[in-house]
PDB file of C-alpha atoms and ligand atoms in Angstrom:
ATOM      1  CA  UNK A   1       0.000   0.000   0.000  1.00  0.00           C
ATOM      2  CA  UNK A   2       1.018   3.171  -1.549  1.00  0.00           C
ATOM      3  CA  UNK A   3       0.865   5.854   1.470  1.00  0.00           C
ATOM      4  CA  UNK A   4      -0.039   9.535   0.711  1.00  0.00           C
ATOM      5  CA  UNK A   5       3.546  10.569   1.433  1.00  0.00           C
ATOM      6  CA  UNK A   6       5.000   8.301  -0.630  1.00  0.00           C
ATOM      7  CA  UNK A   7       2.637   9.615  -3.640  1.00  0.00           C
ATOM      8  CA  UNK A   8       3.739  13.170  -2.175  1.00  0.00           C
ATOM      9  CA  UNK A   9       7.844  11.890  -2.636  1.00  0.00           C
ATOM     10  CA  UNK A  10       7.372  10.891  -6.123  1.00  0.00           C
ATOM     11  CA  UNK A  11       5.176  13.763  -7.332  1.00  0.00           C
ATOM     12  CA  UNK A  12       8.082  16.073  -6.040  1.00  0.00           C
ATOM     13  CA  UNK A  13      10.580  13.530  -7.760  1.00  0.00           C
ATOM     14  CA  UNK A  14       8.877  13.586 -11.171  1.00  0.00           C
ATOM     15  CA  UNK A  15       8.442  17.095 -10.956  1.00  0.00           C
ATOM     16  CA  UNK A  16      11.829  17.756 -10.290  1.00  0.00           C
ATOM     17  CA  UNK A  17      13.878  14.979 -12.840  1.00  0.00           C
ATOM     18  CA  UNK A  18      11.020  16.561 -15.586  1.00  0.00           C
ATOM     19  CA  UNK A  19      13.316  20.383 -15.141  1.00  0.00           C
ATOM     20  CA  UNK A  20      16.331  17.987 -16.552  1.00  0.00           C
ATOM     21  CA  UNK A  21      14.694  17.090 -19.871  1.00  0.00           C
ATOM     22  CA  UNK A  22      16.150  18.162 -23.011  1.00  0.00           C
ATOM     23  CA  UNK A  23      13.320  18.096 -25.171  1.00  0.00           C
ATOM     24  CA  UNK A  24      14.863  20.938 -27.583  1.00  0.00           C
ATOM     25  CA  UNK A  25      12.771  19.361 -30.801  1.00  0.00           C
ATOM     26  CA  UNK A  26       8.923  18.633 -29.159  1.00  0.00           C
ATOM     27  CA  UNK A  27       9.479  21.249 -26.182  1.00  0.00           C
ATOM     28  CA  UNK A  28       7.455  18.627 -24.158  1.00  0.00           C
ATOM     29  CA  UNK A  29       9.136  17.731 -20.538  1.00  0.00           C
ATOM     30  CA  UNK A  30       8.571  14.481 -19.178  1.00  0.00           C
ATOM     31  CA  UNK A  31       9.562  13.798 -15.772  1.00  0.00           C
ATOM     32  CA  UNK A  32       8.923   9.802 -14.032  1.00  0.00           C
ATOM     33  CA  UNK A  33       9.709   8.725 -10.478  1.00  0.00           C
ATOM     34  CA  UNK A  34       8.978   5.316  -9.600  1.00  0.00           C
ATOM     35  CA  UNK A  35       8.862   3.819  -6.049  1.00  0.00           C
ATOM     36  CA  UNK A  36      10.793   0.121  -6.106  1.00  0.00           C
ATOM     37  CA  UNK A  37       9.522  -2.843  -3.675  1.00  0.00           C
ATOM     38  CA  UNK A  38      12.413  -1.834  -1.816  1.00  0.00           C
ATOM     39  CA  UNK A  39      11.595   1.737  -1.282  1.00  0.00           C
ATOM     40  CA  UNK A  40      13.833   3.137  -2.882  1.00  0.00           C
ATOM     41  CA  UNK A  41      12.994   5.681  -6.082  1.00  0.00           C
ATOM     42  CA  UNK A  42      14.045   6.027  -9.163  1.00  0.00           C
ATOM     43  CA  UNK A  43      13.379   9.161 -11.559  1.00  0.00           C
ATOM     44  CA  UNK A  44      14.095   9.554 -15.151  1.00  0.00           C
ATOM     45  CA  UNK A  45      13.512  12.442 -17.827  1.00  0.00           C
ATOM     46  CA  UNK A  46      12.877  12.227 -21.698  1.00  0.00           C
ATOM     47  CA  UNK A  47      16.071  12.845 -23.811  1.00  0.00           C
ATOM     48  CA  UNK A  48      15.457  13.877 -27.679  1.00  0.00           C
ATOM     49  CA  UNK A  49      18.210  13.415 -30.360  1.00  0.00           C
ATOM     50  CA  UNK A  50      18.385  15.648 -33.560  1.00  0.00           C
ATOM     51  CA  UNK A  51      18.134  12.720 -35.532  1.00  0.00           C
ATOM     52  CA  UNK A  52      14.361  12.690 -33.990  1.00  0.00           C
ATOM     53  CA  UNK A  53      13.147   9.184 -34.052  1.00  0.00           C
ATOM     54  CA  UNK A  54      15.934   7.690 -31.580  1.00  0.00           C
ATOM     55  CA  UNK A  55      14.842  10.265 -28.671  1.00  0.00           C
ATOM     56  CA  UNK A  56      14.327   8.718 -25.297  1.00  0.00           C
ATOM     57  CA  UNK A  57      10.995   8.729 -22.834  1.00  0.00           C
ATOM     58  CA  UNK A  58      11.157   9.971 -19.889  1.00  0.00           C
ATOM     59  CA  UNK A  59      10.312   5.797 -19.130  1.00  0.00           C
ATOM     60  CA  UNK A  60      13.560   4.593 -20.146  1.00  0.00           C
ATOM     61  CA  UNK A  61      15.458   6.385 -18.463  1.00  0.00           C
ATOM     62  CA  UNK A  62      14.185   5.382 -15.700  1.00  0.00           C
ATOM     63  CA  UNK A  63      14.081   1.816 -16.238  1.00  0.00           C
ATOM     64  CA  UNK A  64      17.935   1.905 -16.941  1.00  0.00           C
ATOM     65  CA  UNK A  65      18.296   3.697 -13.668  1.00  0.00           C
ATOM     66  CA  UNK A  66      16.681   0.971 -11.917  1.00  0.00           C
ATOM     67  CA  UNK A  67      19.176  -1.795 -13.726  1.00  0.00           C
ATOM     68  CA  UNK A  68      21.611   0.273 -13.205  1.00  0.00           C
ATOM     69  CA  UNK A  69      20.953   0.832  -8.771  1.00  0.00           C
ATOM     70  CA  UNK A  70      19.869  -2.959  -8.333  1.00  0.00           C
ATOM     71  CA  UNK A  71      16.819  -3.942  -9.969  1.00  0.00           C
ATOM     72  CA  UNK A  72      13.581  -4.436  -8.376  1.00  0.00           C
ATOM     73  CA  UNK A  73      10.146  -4.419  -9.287  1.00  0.00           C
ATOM     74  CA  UNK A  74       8.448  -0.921  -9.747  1.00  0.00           C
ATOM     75  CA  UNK A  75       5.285  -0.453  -7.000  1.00  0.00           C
ATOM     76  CA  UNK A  76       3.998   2.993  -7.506  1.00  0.00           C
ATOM     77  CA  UNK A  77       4.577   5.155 -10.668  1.00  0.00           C
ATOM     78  CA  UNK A  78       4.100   9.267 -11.300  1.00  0.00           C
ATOM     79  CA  UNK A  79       4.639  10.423 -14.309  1.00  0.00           C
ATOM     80  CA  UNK A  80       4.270  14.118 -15.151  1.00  0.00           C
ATOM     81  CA  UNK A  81       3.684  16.707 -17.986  1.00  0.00           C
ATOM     82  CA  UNK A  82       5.677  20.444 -17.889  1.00  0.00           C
ATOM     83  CA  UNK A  83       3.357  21.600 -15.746  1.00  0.00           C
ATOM     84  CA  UNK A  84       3.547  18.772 -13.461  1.00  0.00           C
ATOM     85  CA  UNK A  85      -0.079  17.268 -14.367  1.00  0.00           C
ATOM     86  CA  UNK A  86      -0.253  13.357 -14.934  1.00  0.00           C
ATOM     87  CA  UNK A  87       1.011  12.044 -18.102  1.00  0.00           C
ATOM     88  CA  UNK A  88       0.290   8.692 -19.221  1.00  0.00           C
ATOM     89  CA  UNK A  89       3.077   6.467 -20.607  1.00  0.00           C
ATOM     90  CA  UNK A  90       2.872   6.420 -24.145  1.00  0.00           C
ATOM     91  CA  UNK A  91       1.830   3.107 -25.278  1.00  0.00           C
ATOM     92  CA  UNK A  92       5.889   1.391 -25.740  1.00  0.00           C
ATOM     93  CA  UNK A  93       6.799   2.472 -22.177  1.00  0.00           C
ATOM     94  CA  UNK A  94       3.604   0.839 -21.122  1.00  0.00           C
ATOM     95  CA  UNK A  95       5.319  -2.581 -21.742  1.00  0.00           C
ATOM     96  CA  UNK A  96       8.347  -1.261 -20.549  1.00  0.00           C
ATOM     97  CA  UNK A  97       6.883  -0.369 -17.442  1.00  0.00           C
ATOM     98  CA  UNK A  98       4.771  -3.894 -17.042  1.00  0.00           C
ATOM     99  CA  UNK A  99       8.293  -6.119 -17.405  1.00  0.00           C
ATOM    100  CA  UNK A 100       9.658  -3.667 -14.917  1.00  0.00           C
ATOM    101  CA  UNK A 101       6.512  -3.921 -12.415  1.00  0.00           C
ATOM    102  CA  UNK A 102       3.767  -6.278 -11.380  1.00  0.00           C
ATOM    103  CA  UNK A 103      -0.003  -6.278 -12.655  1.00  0.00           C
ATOM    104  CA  UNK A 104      -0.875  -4.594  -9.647  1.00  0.00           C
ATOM    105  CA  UNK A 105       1.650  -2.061  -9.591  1.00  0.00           C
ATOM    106  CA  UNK A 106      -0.159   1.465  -8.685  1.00  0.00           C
ATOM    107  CA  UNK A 107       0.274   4.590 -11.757  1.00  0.00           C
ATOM    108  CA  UNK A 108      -1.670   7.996 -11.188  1.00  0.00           C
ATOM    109  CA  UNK A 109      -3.417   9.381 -14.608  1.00  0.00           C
ATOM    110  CA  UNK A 110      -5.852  12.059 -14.978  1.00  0.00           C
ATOM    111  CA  UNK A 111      -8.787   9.288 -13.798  1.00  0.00           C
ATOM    112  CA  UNK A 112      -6.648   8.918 -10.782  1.00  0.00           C
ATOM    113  CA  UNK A 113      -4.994   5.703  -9.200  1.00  0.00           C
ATOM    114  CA  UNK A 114      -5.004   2.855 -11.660  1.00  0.00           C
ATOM    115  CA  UNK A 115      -2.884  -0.418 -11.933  1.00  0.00           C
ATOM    116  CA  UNK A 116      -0.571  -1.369 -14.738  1.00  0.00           C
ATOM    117  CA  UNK A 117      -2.681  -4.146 -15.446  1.00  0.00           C
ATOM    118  CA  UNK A 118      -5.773  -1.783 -15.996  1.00  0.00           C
ATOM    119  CA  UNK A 119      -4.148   0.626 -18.525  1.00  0.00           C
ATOM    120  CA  UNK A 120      -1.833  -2.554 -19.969  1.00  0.00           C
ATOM    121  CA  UNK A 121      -5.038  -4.817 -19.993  1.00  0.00           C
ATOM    122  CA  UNK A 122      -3.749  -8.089 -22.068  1.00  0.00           C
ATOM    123  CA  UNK A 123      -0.046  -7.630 -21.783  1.00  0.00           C
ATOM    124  CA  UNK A 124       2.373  -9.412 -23.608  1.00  0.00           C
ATOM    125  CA  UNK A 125       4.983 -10.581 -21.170  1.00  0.00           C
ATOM    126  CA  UNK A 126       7.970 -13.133 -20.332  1.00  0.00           C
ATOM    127  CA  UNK A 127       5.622 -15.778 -19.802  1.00  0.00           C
ATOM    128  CA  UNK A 128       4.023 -16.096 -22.833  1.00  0.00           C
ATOM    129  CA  UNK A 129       7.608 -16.359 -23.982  1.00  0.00           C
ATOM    130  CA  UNK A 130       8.340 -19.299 -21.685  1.00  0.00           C
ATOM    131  CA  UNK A 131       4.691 -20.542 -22.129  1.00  0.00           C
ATOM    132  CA  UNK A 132       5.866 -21.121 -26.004  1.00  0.00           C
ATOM    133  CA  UNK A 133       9.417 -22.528 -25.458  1.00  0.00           C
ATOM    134  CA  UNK A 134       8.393 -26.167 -26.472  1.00  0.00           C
ATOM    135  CA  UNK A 135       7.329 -24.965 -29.974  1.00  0.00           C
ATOM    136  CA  UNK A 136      10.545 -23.383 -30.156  1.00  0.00           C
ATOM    137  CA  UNK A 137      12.230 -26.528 -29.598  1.00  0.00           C
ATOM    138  CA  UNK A 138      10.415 -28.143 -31.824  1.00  0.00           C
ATOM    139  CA  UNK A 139      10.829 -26.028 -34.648  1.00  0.00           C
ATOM    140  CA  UNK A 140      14.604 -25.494 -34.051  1.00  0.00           C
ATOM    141  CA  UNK A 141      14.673 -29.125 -34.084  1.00  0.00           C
ATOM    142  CA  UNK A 142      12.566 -29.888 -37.392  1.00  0.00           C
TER     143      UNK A 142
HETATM  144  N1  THU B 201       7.427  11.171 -23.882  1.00  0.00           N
HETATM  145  C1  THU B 201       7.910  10.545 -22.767  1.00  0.00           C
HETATM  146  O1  THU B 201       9.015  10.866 -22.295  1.00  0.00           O
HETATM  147  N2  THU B 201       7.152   9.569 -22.202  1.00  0.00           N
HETATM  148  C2  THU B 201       5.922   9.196 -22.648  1.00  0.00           C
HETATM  149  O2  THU B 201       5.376   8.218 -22.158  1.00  0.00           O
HETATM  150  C3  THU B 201       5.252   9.992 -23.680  1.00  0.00           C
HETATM  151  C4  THU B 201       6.160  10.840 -24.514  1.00  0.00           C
HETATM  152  C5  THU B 201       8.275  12.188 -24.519  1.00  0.00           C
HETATM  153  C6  THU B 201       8.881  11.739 -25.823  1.00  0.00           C
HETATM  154  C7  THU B 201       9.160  13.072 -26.498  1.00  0.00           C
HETATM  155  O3  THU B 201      10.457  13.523 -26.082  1.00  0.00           O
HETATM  156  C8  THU B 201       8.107  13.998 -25.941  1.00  0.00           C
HETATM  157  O4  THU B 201       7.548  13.343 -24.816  1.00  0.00           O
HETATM  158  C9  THU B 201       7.004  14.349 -26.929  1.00  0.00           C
HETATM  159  O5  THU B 201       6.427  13.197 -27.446  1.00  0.00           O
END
């Protein structure tokens, strides 16, 4: 359970990790902090490229972070607009976010508290990788 402080700690985090974007081509900050089932956070901001199709969410940055400081499974997500209003992942960092969390991992959006299995509904995940490993066999082997 997700207290109201920690929801205060990673609105403050988002807000403040979205100041470090540079998002020279869209102008459009994006600031994430994520709270790991070890209590730690992790932040990350959106980094565009002039060659503008390679630019990095906001998302990946912070799932690198959290490789990068000991891994973990995301518990509670904010992610945050310029003005600090809730942004929703776009729809890639979605399944970034799921492989990084659990179904019932907690996300604020503009309708409020939902769970990465509500606004991922269906997700493709490692499991219906390892589900399908015997066909793999198989066909490596015919
Ligand atoms: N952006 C993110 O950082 N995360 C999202 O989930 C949505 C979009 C960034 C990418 C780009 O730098 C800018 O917002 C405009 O699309």
């Amino acid at each position: 359970m997700t207290t109201k402080e920690q929801w205060a700690q990673l609105q403050v985090a988002a807000e403040e990790i979205m100041t470090k974007a540079y998002a020279p081509y869209s102008r459009f900050k994006v600031g994430v902090a994520g709270l790991m089932d070890d209590d730690r956070i992790v932040v990350g901001c959106n980094v565009e490229n002039a060659a503008y199709g390679v630019g990095l969410c906001a998302e990946c940055g912070m799932i690198s972070s959290i490789h990068a400081t000991g891994g973990g499974k995301l518990v509670a997500i904010t992610c945050v607009d310029q003005h600090g209003s809730s942004l929703m992942p776009c729809g890639r960092c979605r399944q970034l976010l799921w492989e990084n969390g659990k179904p019932t991992t907690q996300i604020t959006t503009p309708e409020g508290i939902k769970t990465l299995s509500e606004i991922l509904p269906q997700a493709f995940g490692p499991e219906d990788l390892a589900a399908r490993a015997e066909d793999q066999l198989q066909m490596d082997q015919s």
